[in-house]
Amino acid sequence: MEFQAVVMAAGGGSRMTDLTSSIPKPLLPVGNRPLLWYPLNLLERAGFEEVIVITRKEIQKMLNLDTKMKLDFVCISDNMDMGTADSLRHIHQKIKTDVLVLSCDLITDVDLYKVVDLFRAHDATLSMLMKKTHEPTEVVPGQKGKKKPVEQRDFIGVDDTGKRLLFMANEADLDEELVIKRSILQKHPRMHIRTGLMDAHLYCLKKYVVDFLVENRSITSLRSELIPHLVRKQFSSPTSLQQGLDNREEDQKKKEQTSLDIYSFIKEDNSLLKPAADNSCWNDHRGDMNETLHEGKVRCYVHIMKEGLCYRVNTLGLYIEANRQVRKLLLNLGLEEPLVHGSAQITDRGMVGSDSIIGSSTQVGEKTSIKHSIIGSMCTIKDKVKITNCIIMNSVTIEEGCCLQGSVICHNAVIEKGADIKDCLIGSDQRLETKAKHVNEVIVGTEQLMEI
């Protein structure tokens, strides 16, 4: 077994709480499949047979996944607030090899081997996936007319190949200037600084990085702490103990610093490679193995997708966008399942758009129009209803004469006769009264109405 795969599925979805307050993030339906299905399917297509899934007990109980892989669930207590690095540290005893870590909110058709082969070819400490940031084009319920929050940019430095990851910094951590260390420029005098890239939260990591995390408990996040730390460490020297220290307390402090240095966890397993680097007639030539033989032991690489789909479903806007694109994704994956489930009962099939998806055991009444929408399972949609650009989850009831546009309707909601809903998010178990009219609203919680 070359890699162990780990999927992080315990996060609460803090950037989309209007959705995740009633539906755990890994269970959010995208194209009538739980969000967690997508990274698992990516791993299954790449040939993985077993995956460690870090989640919470309530999520495991509700999961019903169609996969041939063996899923090893590790449940984190609901009262434990753990970051992604904490979660990886939590399962360190299960990790016996290098590890591939994915977030449960990743939806992509990337060729996974492009990330893995970078890791193999360069004997890398880290290889990761990035893609150009995607701005949602659809109206987000409850946010029309509101000023978008300003996202802090990431500055990503790569070499001429676009694959060696040389520099990483977030705008929030910088002063007025972008400072590049001399040690980087000495080895890579040409560096390309890029912005507008999204970290897909897909990482190949050496086993010794997990060992390092076990000892260094100050790191809680993979994305914001561990990955930038590894990138910086490429061009810094290992922490070394000064010889001849008389002060025992200072000596002990130096030893503790060394024990937390990533270099002290790197195994010298390349005994055959070292003489080759010293003695080979090729050792002064630049080539694919040059960095492996000549440069530091910490090496970071990135695969930047130039085409294909890649979403991190971590906001309401991106959740809607992913649902809009899911049919294209499933076609790319070769999953050409019927868009209308065989058990769905539809009176006028001609009024259901060819780009809509309708789930199992859903009933659709006469003269009901469904365009550019996704309808879940066990829904009841009565006569003369118009649904356009909507996401309707499971067991929703929509009574006669309703009109729904650009809205998200969560599980078990009831929309009574003649209601007119536009650009709204209706939470789970909500009931909207007869002839109700709501525009640009978020209706969640117990009889809670909130306009934002």
Short mmCIF file of C-alpha atoms in Angstrom, two decimals:
data_model
loop_
_atom_site.label_atom_id
_atom_site.label_comp_id
_atom_site.label_asym_id
_atom_site.label_seq_id
_atom_site.Cartn_x
_atom_site.Cartn_y
_atom_site.Cartn_z
CA MET A 1 0.00 0.00 0.00
CA GLU A 2 1.72 3.16 -1.25
CA PHE A 3 -0.76 5.70 0.12
CA GLN A 4 -3.47 5.77 2.73
CA ALA A 5 -6.41 8.01 1.89
CA VAL A 6 -8.05 10.21 4.52
CA VAL A 7 -11.22 12.26 3.97
CA MET A 8 -11.96 15.08 6.41
CA ALA A 9 -15.71 15.12 7.03
CA ALA A 10 -16.11 16.50 10.56
CA GLY A 11 -16.22 20.25 9.84
CA GLY A 12 -19.33 22.23 10.60
CA GLY A 13 -19.47 24.38 7.46
CA SER A 14 -18.95 27.68 9.27
CA ARG A 15 -19.20 29.74 6.05
CA MET A 16 -22.63 28.37 5.13
CA THR A 17 -24.41 28.06 8.47
CA ASP A 18 -27.84 28.84 6.99
CA LEU A 19 -27.58 25.44 5.30
CA THR A 20 -25.47 23.48 7.76
CA SER A 21 -27.36 24.47 10.91
CA SER A 22 -29.89 21.75 10.05
CA ILE A 23 -27.99 19.55 7.54
CA PRO A 24 -24.43 18.40 8.30
CA LYS A 25 -22.07 19.63 5.60
CA PRO A 26 -20.95 16.16 4.37
CA LEU A 27 -24.63 15.26 3.83
CA LEU A 28 -25.62 18.32 1.80
CA PRO A 29 -27.15 17.03 -1.44
CA VAL A 30 -25.37 17.96 -4.68
CA GLY A 31 -27.07 16.45 -7.71
CA ASN A 32 -29.06 14.26 -5.28
CA ARG A 33 -25.87 12.73 -3.87
CA PRO A 34 -24.35 13.62 -0.48
CA LEU A 35 -21.37 15.95 -0.77
CA LEU A 36 -19.11 13.30 0.79
CA TRP A 37 -19.80 10.97 -2.16
CA TYR A 38 -17.71 13.10 -4.54
CA PRO A 39 -14.23 12.84 -2.90
CA LEU A 40 -14.91 9.16 -2.18
CA ASN A 41 -15.80 8.56 -5.84
CA LEU A 42 -12.60 10.37 -6.87
CA LEU A 43 -10.57 7.95 -4.72
CA GLU A 44 -12.49 4.91 -5.95
CA ARG A 45 -11.86 5.85 -9.59
CA ALA A 46 -8.14 6.15 -8.77
CA GLY A 47 -8.08 2.57 -7.48
CA PHE A 48 -8.22 3.03 -3.71
CA GLU A 49 -9.83 0.13 -1.87
CA GLU A 50 -9.91 1.57 1.65
CA VAL A 51 -10.41 5.08 3.02
CA ILE A 52 -10.27 6.55 6.52
CA VAL A 53 -13.20 8.95 7.01
CA ILE A 54 -12.94 11.38 9.92
CA THR A 55 -16.45 12.47 10.83
CA ARG A 56 -19.00 12.69 13.63
CA LYS A 57 -21.30 9.96 14.91
CA GLU A 58 -24.53 11.64 13.76
CA ILE A 59 -23.14 11.90 10.21
CA GLN A 60 -22.03 8.26 10.11
CA LYS A 61 -25.50 7.13 11.21
CA MET A 62 -27.18 9.06 8.39
CA LEU A 63 -24.79 8.04 5.61
CA ASN A 64 -25.94 5.65 2.91
CA LEU A 65 -23.13 5.59 0.36
CA ASP A 66 -22.88 3.50 -2.80
CA THR A 67 -19.21 2.50 -2.83
CA LYS A 68 -17.16 -0.68 -3.11
CA MET A 69 -14.40 0.73 -0.92
CA LYS A 70 -13.98 -0.20 2.73
CA LEU A 71 -14.75 2.87 4.81
CA ASP A 72 -12.95 3.08 8.16
CA PHE A 73 -14.95 5.67 10.11
CA VAL A 74 -13.24 7.53 12.92
CA CYS A 75 -15.78 9.62 14.83
CA ILE A 76 -14.87 12.77 16.70
CA SER A 77 -16.92 13.80 19.71
CA ASP A 78 -19.37 16.62 19.08
CA ASN A 79 -17.89 18.65 21.95
CA MET A 80 -14.38 18.53 20.44
CA ASP A 81 -13.45 21.53 18.32
CA MET A 82 -10.70 20.09 16.13
CA GLY A 83 -8.91 21.63 13.17
CA THR A 84 -7.80 19.58 10.19
CA ALA A 85 -4.28 19.11 11.58
CA ASP A 86 -5.78 18.07 14.92
CA SER A 87 -7.92 15.50 13.09
CA LEU A 88 -4.92 14.03 11.26
CA ARG A 89 -3.01 13.92 14.54
CA HIS A 90 -6.00 12.16 16.13
CA ILE A 91 -5.65 9.17 13.76
CA HIS A 92 -1.85 9.07 13.58
CA GLN A 93 -1.70 5.50 14.93
CA LYS A 94 -3.61 4.33 11.85
CA ILE A 95 -1.17 6.02 9.45
CA LYS A 96 1.52 3.56 8.32
CA THR A 97 2.47 5.03 4.92
CA ASP A 98 2.48 8.33 3.05
CA VAL A 99 -0.99 9.86 3.10
CA LEU A 100 -3.44 11.49 0.68
CA VAL A 101 -5.74 13.94 2.50
CA LEU A 102 -8.95 15.34 0.97
CA SER A 103 -11.73 17.58 2.23
CA CYS A 104 -15.31 16.32 2.03
CA ASP A 105 -16.36 19.50 0.19
CA LEU A 106 -14.14 18.88 -2.86
CA ILE A 107 -15.92 18.20 -6.16
CA THR A 108 -13.54 17.72 -9.09
CA ASP A 109 -12.88 15.64 -12.19
CA VAL A 110 -9.10 16.05 -11.86
CA ASP A 111 -6.86 13.16 -12.88
CA LEU A 112 -5.63 12.30 -9.39
CA TYR A 113 -2.46 10.74 -10.76
CA LYS A 114 -1.23 14.17 -11.86
CA VAL A 115 -0.93 15.14 -8.19
CA VAL A 116 0.35 11.75 -7.06
CA ASP A 117 2.94 11.47 -9.85
CA LEU A 118 4.42 14.85 -8.89
CA PHE A 119 4.85 13.49 -5.39
CA ARG A 120 6.51 10.31 -6.66
CA ALA A 121 8.73 11.83 -9.34
CA HIS A 122 10.34 14.38 -7.02
CA ASP A 123 10.29 12.40 -3.77
CA ALA A 124 8.30 15.36 -2.47
CA THR A 125 7.32 16.22 1.08
CA LEU A 126 4.08 17.71 -0.22
CA SER A 127 2.17 17.84 -3.48
CA MET A 128 -1.17 19.62 -3.66
CA LEU A 129 -3.95 20.64 -6.05
CA MET A 130 -4.93 24.19 -7.01
CA LYS A 131 -7.21 25.73 -9.61
CA LYS A 132 -8.17 29.21 -10.70
CA THR A 133 -10.66 30.71 -8.27
CA HIS A 134 -14.25 30.43 -9.46
CA GLU A 135 -16.69 33.23 -8.71
CA PRO A 136 -20.34 32.07 -8.49
CA THR A 137 -22.46 33.60 -11.25
CA GLU A 138 -25.86 32.82 -9.76
CA VAL A 139 -27.79 35.07 -7.39
CA VAL A 140 -27.23 33.89 -3.82
CA PRO A 141 -30.46 33.74 -1.76
CA GLY A 142 -30.67 36.50 0.78
CA GLN A 143 -27.60 38.33 -0.54
CA LYS A 144 -28.92 40.28 -3.52
CA GLY A 145 -27.92 43.91 -3.19
CA LYS A 146 -25.51 43.17 -0.35
CA LYS A 147 -21.84 44.04 -0.72
CA LYS A 148 -19.71 40.92 -1.04
CA PRO A 149 -17.18 40.37 1.73
CA VAL A 150 -13.64 40.98 0.51
CA GLU A 151 -11.69 37.72 0.30
CA GLN A 152 -8.05 37.85 1.34
CA ARG A 153 -5.86 36.82 -1.58
CA ASP A 154 -3.23 34.10 -1.52
CA PHE A 155 0.12 34.86 -3.13
CA ILE A 156 1.55 31.68 -4.66
CA GLY A 157 5.12 31.52 -5.97
CA VAL A 158 6.11 28.82 -8.48
CA ASP A 159 9.20 28.13 -10.59
CA ASP A 160 9.43 28.24 -14.40
CA THR A 161 7.83 24.80 -14.68
CA GLY A 162 4.80 26.00 -12.71
CA LYS A 163 5.09 22.88 -10.52
CA ARG A 164 7.63 23.62 -7.78
CA LEU A 165 5.87 25.49 -4.98
CA LEU A 166 8.34 28.10 -3.73
CA PHE A 167 6.29 30.62 -1.80
CA MET A 168 2.89 30.88 -0.16
CA ALA A 169 1.44 33.76 1.85
CA ASN A 170 -2.02 35.13 2.58
CA GLU A 171 -2.72 38.81 2.17
CA ALA A 172 -3.88 39.01 5.80
CA ASP A 173 -0.42 37.95 7.01
CA LEU A 174 1.48 40.54 4.99
CA ASP A 175 2.43 44.12 5.68
CA GLU A 176 2.46 46.58 2.81
CA GLU A 177 5.23 44.68 1.04
CA LEU A 178 5.66 41.16 -0.32
CA VAL A 179 9.03 40.01 0.98
CA ILE A 180 10.82 37.06 -0.65
CA LYS A 181 13.70 35.48 1.27
CA ARG A 182 17.12 35.67 -0.32
CA SER A 183 17.60 31.92 0.21
CA ILE A 184 14.70 31.27 -2.21
CA LEU A 185 15.97 33.63 -4.90
CA GLN A 186 19.49 32.21 -4.69
CA LYS A 187 18.20 28.83 -5.82
CA HIS A 188 15.30 30.08 -7.95
CA PRO A 189 16.11 33.55 -9.32
CA ARG A 190 13.03 33.41 -11.56
CA MET A 191 9.82 33.02 -9.60
CA HIS A 192 6.27 33.57 -10.84
CA ILE A 193 3.87 35.07 -8.27
CA ARG A 194 0.26 34.14 -8.90
CA THR A 195 -2.98 35.22 -7.27
CA GLY A 196 -6.52 34.03 -7.92
CA LEU A 197 -5.75 30.38 -7.19
CA MET A 198 -7.94 28.19 -5.00
CA ASP A 199 -6.42 25.60 -2.69
CA ALA A 200 -8.52 22.49 -3.36
CA HIS A 201 -7.58 20.95 0.02
CA LEU A 202 -6.11 17.84 -1.61
CA TYR A 203 -2.65 17.02 -0.24
CA CYS A 204 -0.13 14.19 -0.64
CA LEU A 205 2.07 14.16 2.47
CA LYS A 206 5.03 12.11 3.61
CA LYS A 207 4.49 9.87 6.62
CA TYR A 208 7.09 11.87 8.55
CA VAL A 209 4.89 14.97 8.26
CA VAL A 210 2.23 13.16 10.30
CA ASP A 211 4.94 12.18 12.82
CA PHE A 212 5.94 15.84 12.97
CA LEU A 213 2.33 16.88 13.65
CA VAL A 214 2.06 14.42 16.53
CA GLU A 215 4.90 16.20 18.33
CA ASN A 216 4.08 19.75 17.23
CA ARG A 217 0.64 20.31 18.71
CA SER A 218 0.72 24.06 18.15
CA ILE A 219 -0.32 23.45 14.52
CA THR A 220 -4.10 23.01 14.29
CA SER A 221 -4.83 23.65 10.58
CA LEU A 222 -3.39 21.97 7.50
CA ARG A 223 -4.28 24.78 5.10
CA SER A 224 -3.35 27.88 7.07
CA GLU A 225 -0.49 26.56 9.22
CA LEU A 226 1.09 23.25 8.16
CA ILE A 227 1.26 23.79 4.39
CA PRO A 228 2.81 27.30 4.59
CA HIS A 229 5.25 25.95 7.22
CA LEU A 230 6.41 23.18 4.86
CA VAL A 231 6.79 25.63 1.97
CA ARG A 232 8.94 27.95 4.12
CA LYS A 233 11.06 25.07 5.43
CA GLN A 234 12.28 24.21 1.91
CA PHE A 235 14.82 27.01 2.02
CA SER A 236 15.81 27.11 5.68
CA SER A 237 18.49 25.09 7.42
CA PRO A 238 17.69 22.38 9.97
CA THR A 239 17.73 23.55 13.56
CA SER A 240 21.19 22.62 14.86
CA LEU A 241 22.51 22.39 18.39
CA GLN A 242 25.45 24.60 19.13
CA GLN A 243 28.37 22.72 20.59
CA GLY A 244 29.94 23.53 23.96
CA LEU A 245 26.98 25.14 25.69
CA ASP A 246 27.61 25.40 29.42
CA ASN A 247 24.11 26.42 30.31
CA ARG A 248 22.11 23.21 30.69
CA GLU A 249 18.77 25.01 30.62
CA GLU A 250 19.63 26.63 27.29
CA ASP A 251 20.91 23.28 26.02
CA GLN A 252 17.59 21.64 26.89
CA LYS A 253 15.71 24.43 25.15
CA LYS A 254 17.78 23.86 22.00
CA LYS A 255 17.02 20.14 22.12
CA GLU A 256 13.30 20.82 22.40
CA GLN A 257 13.47 23.15 19.40
CA THR A 258 15.29 20.48 17.42
CA SER A 259 12.69 17.84 18.31
CA LEU A 260 10.00 20.08 16.78
CA ASP A 261 11.93 20.70 13.57
CA ILE A 262 10.58 18.90 10.49
CA TYR A 263 14.11 17.87 9.46
CA SER A 264 14.51 15.74 12.58
CA PHE A 265 11.63 13.52 11.39
CA ILE A 266 13.01 12.82 7.90
CA LYS A 267 14.29 9.28 7.63
CA GLU A 268 17.60 8.66 5.87
CA ASP A 269 16.18 6.01 3.58
CA ASN A 270 18.08 7.00 0.45
CA SER A 271 21.43 5.39 1.28
CA LEU A 272 21.73 4.10 -2.28
CA LEU A 273 20.78 7.46 -3.74
CA LYS A 274 23.40 9.49 -1.86
CA PRO A 275 26.49 7.82 -3.46
CA ALA A 276 24.80 8.29 -6.81
CA ALA A 277 24.52 12.01 -6.19
CA ASP A 278 28.16 12.25 -5.08
CA ASN A 279 29.76 10.00 -7.69
CA SER A 280 27.59 10.07 -10.79
CA CYS A 281 29.00 11.74 -13.87
CA TRP A 282 25.57 13.37 -14.19
CA ASN A 283 25.62 15.08 -10.81
CA ASP A 284 26.28 18.56 -12.20
CA HIS A 285 23.61 18.37 -14.89
CA ARG A 286 20.16 19.85 -14.48
CA GLY A 287 17.35 17.36 -14.96
CA ASP A 288 14.29 15.77 -13.42
CA MET A 289 16.27 14.39 -10.47
CA ASN A 290 18.43 17.48 -9.91
CA GLU A 291 16.34 18.82 -7.01
CA THR A 292 15.97 15.37 -5.45
CA LEU A 293 19.76 14.85 -5.47
CA HIS A 294 21.05 18.36 -4.79
CA GLU A 295 18.46 20.44 -2.94
CA GLY A 296 16.97 20.35 0.54
CA LYS A 297 15.09 17.37 1.87
CA VAL A 298 11.81 19.30 2.16
CA ARG A 299 10.31 19.77 -1.30
CA CYS A 300 6.82 21.05 -2.15
CA TYR A 301 4.99 20.79 -5.47
CA VAL A 302 1.65 21.90 -6.87
CA HIS A 303 -0.54 20.74 -9.76
CA ILE A 304 -2.53 23.71 -11.07
CA MET A 305 -5.58 22.56 -13.06
CA LYS A 306 -5.92 24.39 -16.37
CA GLU A 307 -9.20 22.78 -17.42
CA GLY A 308 -11.95 20.67 -15.92
CA LEU A 309 -14.22 21.18 -12.93
CA CYS A 310 -12.97 21.85 -9.43
CA TYR A 311 -15.16 23.28 -6.67
CA ARG A 312 -14.81 23.59 -2.94
CA VAL A 313 -18.38 23.68 -1.70
CA ASN A 314 -17.80 25.89 1.33
CA THR A 315 -20.24 28.77 0.76
CA LEU A 316 -23.91 28.95 -0.19
CA GLY A 317 -23.00 30.51 -3.55
CA LEU A 318 -20.58 27.68 -4.40
CA TYR A 319 -23.12 25.10 -3.22
CA ILE A 320 -25.63 26.48 -5.74
CA GLU A 321 -22.99 26.68 -8.48
CA ALA A 322 -21.88 23.07 -7.89
CA ASN A 323 -25.47 21.89 -8.27
CA ARG A 324 -25.76 23.85 -11.51
CA GLN A 325 -22.65 22.13 -12.90
CA VAL A 326 -23.20 18.64 -11.50
CA ARG A 327 -24.79 17.20 -14.64
CA LYS A 328 -21.72 18.17 -16.67
CA LEU A 329 -19.47 16.65 -13.99
CA LEU A 330 -21.34 13.34 -13.93
CA LEU A 331 -21.15 13.14 -17.72
CA ASN A 332 -17.38 13.80 -17.54
CA LEU A 333 -17.10 10.93 -15.05
CA GLY A 334 -19.02 8.62 -17.36
CA LEU A 335 -21.97 8.32 -14.97
CA GLU A 336 -24.73 8.65 -17.53
CA GLU A 337 -27.63 7.81 -15.26
CA PRO A 338 -31.16 8.92 -16.19
CA LEU A 339 -31.83 12.44 -14.99
CA VAL A 340 -35.36 11.44 -14.00
CA HIS A 341 -35.35 8.48 -11.61
CA GLY A 342 -37.35 5.49 -12.80
CA SER A 343 -39.59 5.56 -9.71
CA ALA A 344 -40.55 9.23 -10.12
CA GLN A 345 -44.18 9.82 -11.17
CA ILE A 346 -44.53 12.75 -13.57
CA THR A 347 -47.85 13.58 -15.20
CA ASP A 348 -46.56 15.90 -17.95
CA ARG A 349 -42.99 14.86 -18.77
CA GLY A 350 -42.81 17.41 -21.57
CA MET A 351 -42.89 20.21 -18.98
CA VAL A 352 -39.74 18.94 -17.24
CA GLY A 353 -36.61 20.50 -18.75
CA SER A 354 -33.91 18.24 -20.14
CA ASP A 355 -31.39 19.86 -17.79
CA SER A 356 -33.34 19.08 -14.60
CA ILE A 357 -32.77 16.16 -12.22
CA ILE A 358 -35.64 14.47 -10.38
CA GLY A 359 -35.05 11.98 -7.57
CA SER A 360 -36.68 8.71 -6.58
CA SER A 361 -40.36 8.42 -5.58
CA THR A 362 -41.06 12.08 -6.30
CA GLN A 363 -44.54 12.92 -7.60
CA VAL A 364 -45.15 15.80 -10.02
CA GLY A 365 -48.71 16.95 -10.80
CA GLU A 366 -50.43 18.21 -13.93
CA LYS A 367 -49.33 21.34 -15.78
CA THR A 368 -46.28 21.68 -13.52
CA SER A 369 -43.17 23.20 -15.13
CA ILE A 370 -39.66 22.36 -13.88
CA LYS A 371 -36.71 24.12 -15.57
CA HIS A 372 -32.97 24.20 -14.69
CA SER A 373 -33.66 22.62 -11.30
CA ILE A 374 -32.74 19.68 -9.08
CA ILE A 375 -35.57 17.93 -7.24
CA GLY A 376 -34.74 15.45 -4.46
CA SER A 377 -36.45 12.19 -3.56
CA MET A 378 -39.86 11.63 -1.91
CA CYS A 379 -41.08 15.11 -2.89
CA THR A 380 -44.70 15.97 -3.66
CA ILE A 381 -45.15 18.73 -6.22
CA LYS A 382 -48.81 19.35 -7.02
CA ASP A 383 -50.60 20.89 -10.02
CA LYS A 384 -49.79 24.11 -11.85
CA VAL A 385 -46.49 24.75 -10.05
CA LYS A 386 -43.61 26.64 -11.72
CA ILE A 387 -40.07 25.84 -10.57
CA THR A 388 -37.07 27.57 -12.20
CA ASN A 389 -33.38 27.53 -11.17
CA CYS A 390 -34.13 25.88 -7.83
CA ILE A 391 -32.61 23.22 -5.59
CA ILE A 392 -35.34 21.22 -3.86
CA MET A 393 -34.08 18.72 -1.28
CA ASN A 394 -35.83 15.56 -0.04
CA SER A 395 -39.42 15.12 1.20
CA VAL A 396 -40.49 18.65 0.27
CA THR A 397 -44.17 19.41 -0.39
CA ILE A 398 -45.11 22.18 -2.83
CA GLU A 399 -48.85 22.75 -3.13
CA GLU A 400 -50.95 23.95 -6.07
CA GLY A 401 -50.18 27.14 -7.95
CA CYS A 402 -46.83 27.97 -6.34
CA CYS A 403 -44.06 29.80 -8.20
CA LEU A 404 -40.44 29.24 -7.14
CA GLN A 405 -37.42 30.94 -8.72
CA GLY A 406 -33.71 30.86 -7.84
CA SER A 407 -34.33 29.34 -4.41
CA VAL A 408 -33.03 26.54 -2.20
CA ILE A 409 -35.71 24.55 -0.34
CA CYS A 410 -34.34 22.25 2.37
CA HIS A 411 -35.60 18.86 3.60
CA ASN A 412 -39.22 18.43 4.73
CA ALA A 413 -40.27 22.00 3.99
CA VAL A 414 -43.91 22.68 3.05
CA ILE A 415 -44.85 25.48 0.64
CA GLU A 416 -48.61 26.04 0.80
CA LYS A 417 -50.95 26.98 -2.08
CA GLY A 418 -50.16 29.95 -4.27
CA ALA A 419 -46.89 30.94 -2.59
CA ASP A 420 -44.47 33.07 -4.62
CA ILE A 421 -40.82 32.53 -3.64
CA LYS A 422 -37.86 34.20 -5.37
CA ASP A 423 -34.13 34.10 -4.46
CA CYS A 424 -34.79 32.62 -1.02
CA LEU A 425 -33.34 29.92 1.22
CA ILE A 426 -36.05 27.99 3.05
CA GLY A 427 -34.66 25.89 5.90
CA SER A 428 -35.53 22.32 6.85
CA ASP A 429 -39.03 21.69 8.26
CA GLN A 430 -40.22 25.21 7.49
CA ARG A 431 -43.83 25.85 6.45
CA LEU A 432 -44.76 28.87 4.34
CA GLU A 433 -48.39 29.90 4.53
CA THR A 434 -50.88 30.08 1.65
CA LYS A 435 -50.13 32.84 -0.90
CA ALA A 436 -46.99 33.86 0.99
CA LYS A 437 -44.63 36.11 -0.97
CA HIS A 438 -40.93 36.23 -0.14
CA VAL A 439 -38.06 37.76 -2.10
CA ASN A 440 -34.35 37.66 -1.19
CA GLU A 441 -34.89 36.14 2.25
CA VAL A 442 -33.41 33.42 4.42
CA ILE A 443 -36.04 31.58 6.47
CA VAL A 444 -34.46 29.15 8.91
CA GLY A 445 -34.89 27.90 12.46
CA THR A 446 -38.10 27.78 14.46
CA GLU A 447 -40.42 30.35 12.92
CA GLN A 448 -37.39 32.50 12.32
CA LEU A 449 -37.50 35.00 9.47
CA MET A 450 -34.31 36.81 8.66
CA GLU A 451 -33.56 39.15 5.78
CA ILE A 452 -29.87 39.79 5.13
#
